[in-house]
Coordinates of C-alpha atoms in Angstrom, one line a residue:
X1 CA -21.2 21.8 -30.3
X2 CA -20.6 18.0 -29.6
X3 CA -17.1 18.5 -29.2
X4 CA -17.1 21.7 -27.2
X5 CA -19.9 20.4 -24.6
X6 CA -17.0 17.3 -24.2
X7 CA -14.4 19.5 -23.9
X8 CA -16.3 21.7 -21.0
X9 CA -17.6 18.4 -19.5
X10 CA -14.0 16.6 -18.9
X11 CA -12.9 20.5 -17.5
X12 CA -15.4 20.0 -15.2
X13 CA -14.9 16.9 -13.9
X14 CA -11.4 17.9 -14.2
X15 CA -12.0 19.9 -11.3
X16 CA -12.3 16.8 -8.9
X17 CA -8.8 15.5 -9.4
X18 CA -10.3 12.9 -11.3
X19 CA -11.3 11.1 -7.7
X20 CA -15.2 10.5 -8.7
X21 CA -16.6 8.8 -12.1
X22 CA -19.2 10.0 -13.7
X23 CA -22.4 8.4 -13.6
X24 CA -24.4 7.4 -17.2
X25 CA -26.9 10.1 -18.4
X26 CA -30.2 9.2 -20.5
X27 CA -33.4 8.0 -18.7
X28 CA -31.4 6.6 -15.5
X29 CA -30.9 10.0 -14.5
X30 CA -33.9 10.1 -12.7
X31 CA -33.7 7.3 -11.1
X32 CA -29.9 7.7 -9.9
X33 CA -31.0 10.9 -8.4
X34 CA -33.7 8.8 -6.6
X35 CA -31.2 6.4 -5.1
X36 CA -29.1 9.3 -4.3
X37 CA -31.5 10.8 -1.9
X38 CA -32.4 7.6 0.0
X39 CA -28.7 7.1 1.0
X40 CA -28.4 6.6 4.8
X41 CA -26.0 9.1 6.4
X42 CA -25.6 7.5 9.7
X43 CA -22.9 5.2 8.3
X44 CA -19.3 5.5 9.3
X45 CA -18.7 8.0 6.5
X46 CA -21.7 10.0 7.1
X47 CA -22.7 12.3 4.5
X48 CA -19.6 11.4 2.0
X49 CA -20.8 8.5 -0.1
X50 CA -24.6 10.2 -0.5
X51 CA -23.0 13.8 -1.1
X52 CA -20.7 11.7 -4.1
X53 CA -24.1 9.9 -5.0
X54 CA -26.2 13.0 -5.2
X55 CA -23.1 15.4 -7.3
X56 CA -22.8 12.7 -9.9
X57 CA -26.3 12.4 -9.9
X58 CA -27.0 16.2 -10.3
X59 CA -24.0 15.5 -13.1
X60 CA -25.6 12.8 -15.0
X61 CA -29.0 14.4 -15.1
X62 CA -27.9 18.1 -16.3
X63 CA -26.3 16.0 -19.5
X64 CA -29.2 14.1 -20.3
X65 CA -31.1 17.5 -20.5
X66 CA -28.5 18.7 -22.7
X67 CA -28.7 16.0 -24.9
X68 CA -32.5 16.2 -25.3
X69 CA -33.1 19.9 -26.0
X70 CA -30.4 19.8 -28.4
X71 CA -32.3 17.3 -30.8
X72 CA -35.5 19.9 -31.3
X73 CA -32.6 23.5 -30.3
X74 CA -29.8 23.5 -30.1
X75 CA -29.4 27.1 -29.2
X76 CA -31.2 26.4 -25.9
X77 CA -29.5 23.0 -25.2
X78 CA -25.7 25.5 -25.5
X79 CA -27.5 28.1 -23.5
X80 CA -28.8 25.7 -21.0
X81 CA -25.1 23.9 -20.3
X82 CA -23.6 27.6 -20.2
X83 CA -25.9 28.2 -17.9
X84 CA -25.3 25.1 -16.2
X85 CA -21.7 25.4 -16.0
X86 CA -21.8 29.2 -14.3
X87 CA -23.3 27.7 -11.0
X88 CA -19.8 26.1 -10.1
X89 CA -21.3 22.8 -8.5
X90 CA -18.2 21.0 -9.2
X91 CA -16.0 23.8 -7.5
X92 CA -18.4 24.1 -4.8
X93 CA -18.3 20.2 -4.6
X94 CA -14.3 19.8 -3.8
X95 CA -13.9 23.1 -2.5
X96 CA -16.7 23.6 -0.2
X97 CA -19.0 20.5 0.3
X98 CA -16.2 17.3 0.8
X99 CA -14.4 19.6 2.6
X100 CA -16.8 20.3 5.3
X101 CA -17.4 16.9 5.0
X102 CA -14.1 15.9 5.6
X103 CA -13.9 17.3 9.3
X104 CA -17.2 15.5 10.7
X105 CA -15.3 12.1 9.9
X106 CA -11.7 13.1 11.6
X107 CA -11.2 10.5 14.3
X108 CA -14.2 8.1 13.2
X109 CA -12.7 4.6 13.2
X110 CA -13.4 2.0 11.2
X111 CA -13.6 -2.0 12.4
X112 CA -10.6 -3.5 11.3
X113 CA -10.0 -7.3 10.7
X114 CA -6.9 -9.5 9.7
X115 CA -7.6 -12.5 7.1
X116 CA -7.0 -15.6 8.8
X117 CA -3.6 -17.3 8.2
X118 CA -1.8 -13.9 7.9
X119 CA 1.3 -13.0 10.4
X120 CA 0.0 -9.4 11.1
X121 CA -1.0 -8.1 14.6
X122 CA -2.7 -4.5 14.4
X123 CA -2.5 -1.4 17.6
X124 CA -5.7 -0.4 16.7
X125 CA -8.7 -0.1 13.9
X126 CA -8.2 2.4 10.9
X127 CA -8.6 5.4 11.8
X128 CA -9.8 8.7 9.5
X129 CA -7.8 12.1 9.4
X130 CA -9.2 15.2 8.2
X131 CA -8.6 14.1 4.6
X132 CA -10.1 10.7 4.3
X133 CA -6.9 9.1 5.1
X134 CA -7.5 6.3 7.6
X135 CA -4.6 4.5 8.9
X136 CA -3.1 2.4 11.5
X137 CA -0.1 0.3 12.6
X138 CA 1.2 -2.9 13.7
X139 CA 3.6 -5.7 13.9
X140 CA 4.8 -9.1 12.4
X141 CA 3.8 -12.2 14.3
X142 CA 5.9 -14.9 14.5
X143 CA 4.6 -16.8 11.8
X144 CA 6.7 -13.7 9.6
X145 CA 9.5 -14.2 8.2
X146 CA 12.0 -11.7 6.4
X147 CA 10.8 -13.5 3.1
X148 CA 6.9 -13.0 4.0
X149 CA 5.4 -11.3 1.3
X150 CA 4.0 -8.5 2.8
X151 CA 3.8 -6.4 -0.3
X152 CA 0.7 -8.8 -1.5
X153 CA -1.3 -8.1 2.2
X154 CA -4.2 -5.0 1.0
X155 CA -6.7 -3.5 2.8
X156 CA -10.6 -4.2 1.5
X157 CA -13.7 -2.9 2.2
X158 CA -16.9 -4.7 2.8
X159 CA -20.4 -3.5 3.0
X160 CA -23.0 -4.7 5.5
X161 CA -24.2 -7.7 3.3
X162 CA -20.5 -8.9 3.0
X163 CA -19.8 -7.1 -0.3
X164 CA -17.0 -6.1 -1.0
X165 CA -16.9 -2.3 -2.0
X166 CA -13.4 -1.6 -2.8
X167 CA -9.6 -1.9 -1.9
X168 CA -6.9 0.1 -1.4
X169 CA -2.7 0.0 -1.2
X170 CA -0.9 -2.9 0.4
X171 CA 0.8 -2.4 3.8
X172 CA 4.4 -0.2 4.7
X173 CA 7.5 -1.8 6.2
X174 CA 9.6 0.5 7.8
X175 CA 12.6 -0.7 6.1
X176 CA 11.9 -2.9 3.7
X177 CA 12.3 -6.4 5.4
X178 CA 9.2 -8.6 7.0
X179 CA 10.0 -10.4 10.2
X180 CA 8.8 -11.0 13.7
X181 CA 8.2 -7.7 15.5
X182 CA 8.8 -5.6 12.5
X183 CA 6.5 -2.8 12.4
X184 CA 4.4 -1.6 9.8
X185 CA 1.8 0.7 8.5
X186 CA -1.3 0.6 6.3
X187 CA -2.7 4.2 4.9
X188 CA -6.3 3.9 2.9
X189 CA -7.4 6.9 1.4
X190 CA -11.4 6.6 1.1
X191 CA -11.9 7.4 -2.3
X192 CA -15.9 6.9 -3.8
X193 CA -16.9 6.5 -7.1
X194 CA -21.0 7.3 -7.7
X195 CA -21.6 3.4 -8.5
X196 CA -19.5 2.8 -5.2
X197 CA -21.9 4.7 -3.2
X198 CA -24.3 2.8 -1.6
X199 CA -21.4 0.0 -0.4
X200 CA -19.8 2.9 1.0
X201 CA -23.1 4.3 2.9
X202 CA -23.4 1.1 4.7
X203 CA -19.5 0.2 5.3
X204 CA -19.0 -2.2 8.1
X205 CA -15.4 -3.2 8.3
X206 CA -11.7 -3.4 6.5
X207 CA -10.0 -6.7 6.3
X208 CA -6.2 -7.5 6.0
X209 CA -6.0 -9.7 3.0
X210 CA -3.5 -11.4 0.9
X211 CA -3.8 -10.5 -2.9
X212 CA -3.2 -13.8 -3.8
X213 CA -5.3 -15.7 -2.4
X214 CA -8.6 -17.0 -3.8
X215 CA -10.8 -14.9 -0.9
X216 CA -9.5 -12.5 -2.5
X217 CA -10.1 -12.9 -6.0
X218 CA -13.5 -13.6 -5.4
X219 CA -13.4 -10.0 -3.8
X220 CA -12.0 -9.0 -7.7
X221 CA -14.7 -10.6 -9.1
X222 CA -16.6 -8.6 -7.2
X223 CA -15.3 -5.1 -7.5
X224 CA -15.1 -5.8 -11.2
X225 CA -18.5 -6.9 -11.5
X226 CA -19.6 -3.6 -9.8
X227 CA -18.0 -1.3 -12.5
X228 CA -19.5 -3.5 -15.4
X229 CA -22.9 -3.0 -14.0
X230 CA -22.0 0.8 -13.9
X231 CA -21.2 1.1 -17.3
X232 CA -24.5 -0.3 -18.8

């Protein structure tokens, strides 16, 4: 039964295009669903990061059920994940809830900074589609040169408290050469894992930063700390 409740739990999750990690079961199931529900949704993202916070939480809880009823039946505990299963919240999740979602945060912008020291000049902030993608655009300085490396320059998130949350790709040039005046692009698709959640909720800015630098490593040590602290 072990092995089939696995197999119907990563068919689940499946679902979700693998976008959200799950959150632990056991007795913090309670209280994940507690921190869920006290997720602010007047953040830039709105709803998202407590809708992510509250599905994984729902998730997390519904195995740790499982897992206690099938120590004293496990008849019931098959019966209760069946059952479980049937209501289609992870469906209803990516096919009705983010998508709604999605279309309150088309055209919400989000304050974007460039580290200091880097040859980049941006139009505008990032800026969200209807599908979580925010980008934006913007040119070479001329402290760029056609060997600046702008393939190390990402985008990071930072929380209210300074935090950072997460980061995503590095920037586009248009073909392939960095210079003065060339133009580029940056894309960030706002992706939220349940332990990224309450970063997310209170998001405050993006900055431009170079990979390689030791601002940004600390932001590493960050981000890596975050999922550590997930897993226990």
């Amino acid at each position: 039964m072990k092995q089939t409740r696995n197999l119907l739990v990563a068919g689940a999750i499946a679902l979700v295009a693998g976008v959200f990690s799950a959150c632990g079961g056991g007795s913090g199931a309670g209280s994940a669903e507690a921190e869920a529900a006290s997720l602010p949704i007047d953040g830039i993202l709105g709803e998202y990061p407590k809708a992510v916070a509250e599905y994984e939480a729902a998730e997390a809880a519904a195995s740790a059920k499982y897992d206690e009823l099938k120590k004293t039946n496990p008849e019931e505990a098959s019966q209760f994940w069946s059952d479980y299963l049937n209501q289609g919240n992870t469906l209803k999740f990516k096919k009705e809830t983010i998508p709604a979602i999605e279309k309150t945060l088309e055209g919400k912008e989000i304050p974007t900074e460039v580290a200091e020291g880097l040859p980049l000049k941006l139009d505008k902030n990032l800026t969200l589609d209807d599908q979580r993608h925010a980008g934006t655009s913007g040119v070479f300085t001329a402290e760029a040169s056609k060997d600046t490396k702008y393939s190390n320059f990402v985008p990071v998130a930072f929380d209210a408290d300074g935090k950072a949350i997460a980061y995503g790709d590095g920037i586009n040039v248009r073909d392939f050469i960095a210079g003065e005046g060339k133009p580029f692009t940056i894309s960030y698709f706002i992706s939220i894992k349940a332990y990224e959640a309450a970063g997310w909720a209170h998001l405050q800015k993006i900055v431009i930063m170079d990979k390689t630098s030791e601002a940004f490593k600390q932001v590493e040590e960050q981000i890596k700390a975050a999922k550590e602290a997930a897993k226990q």
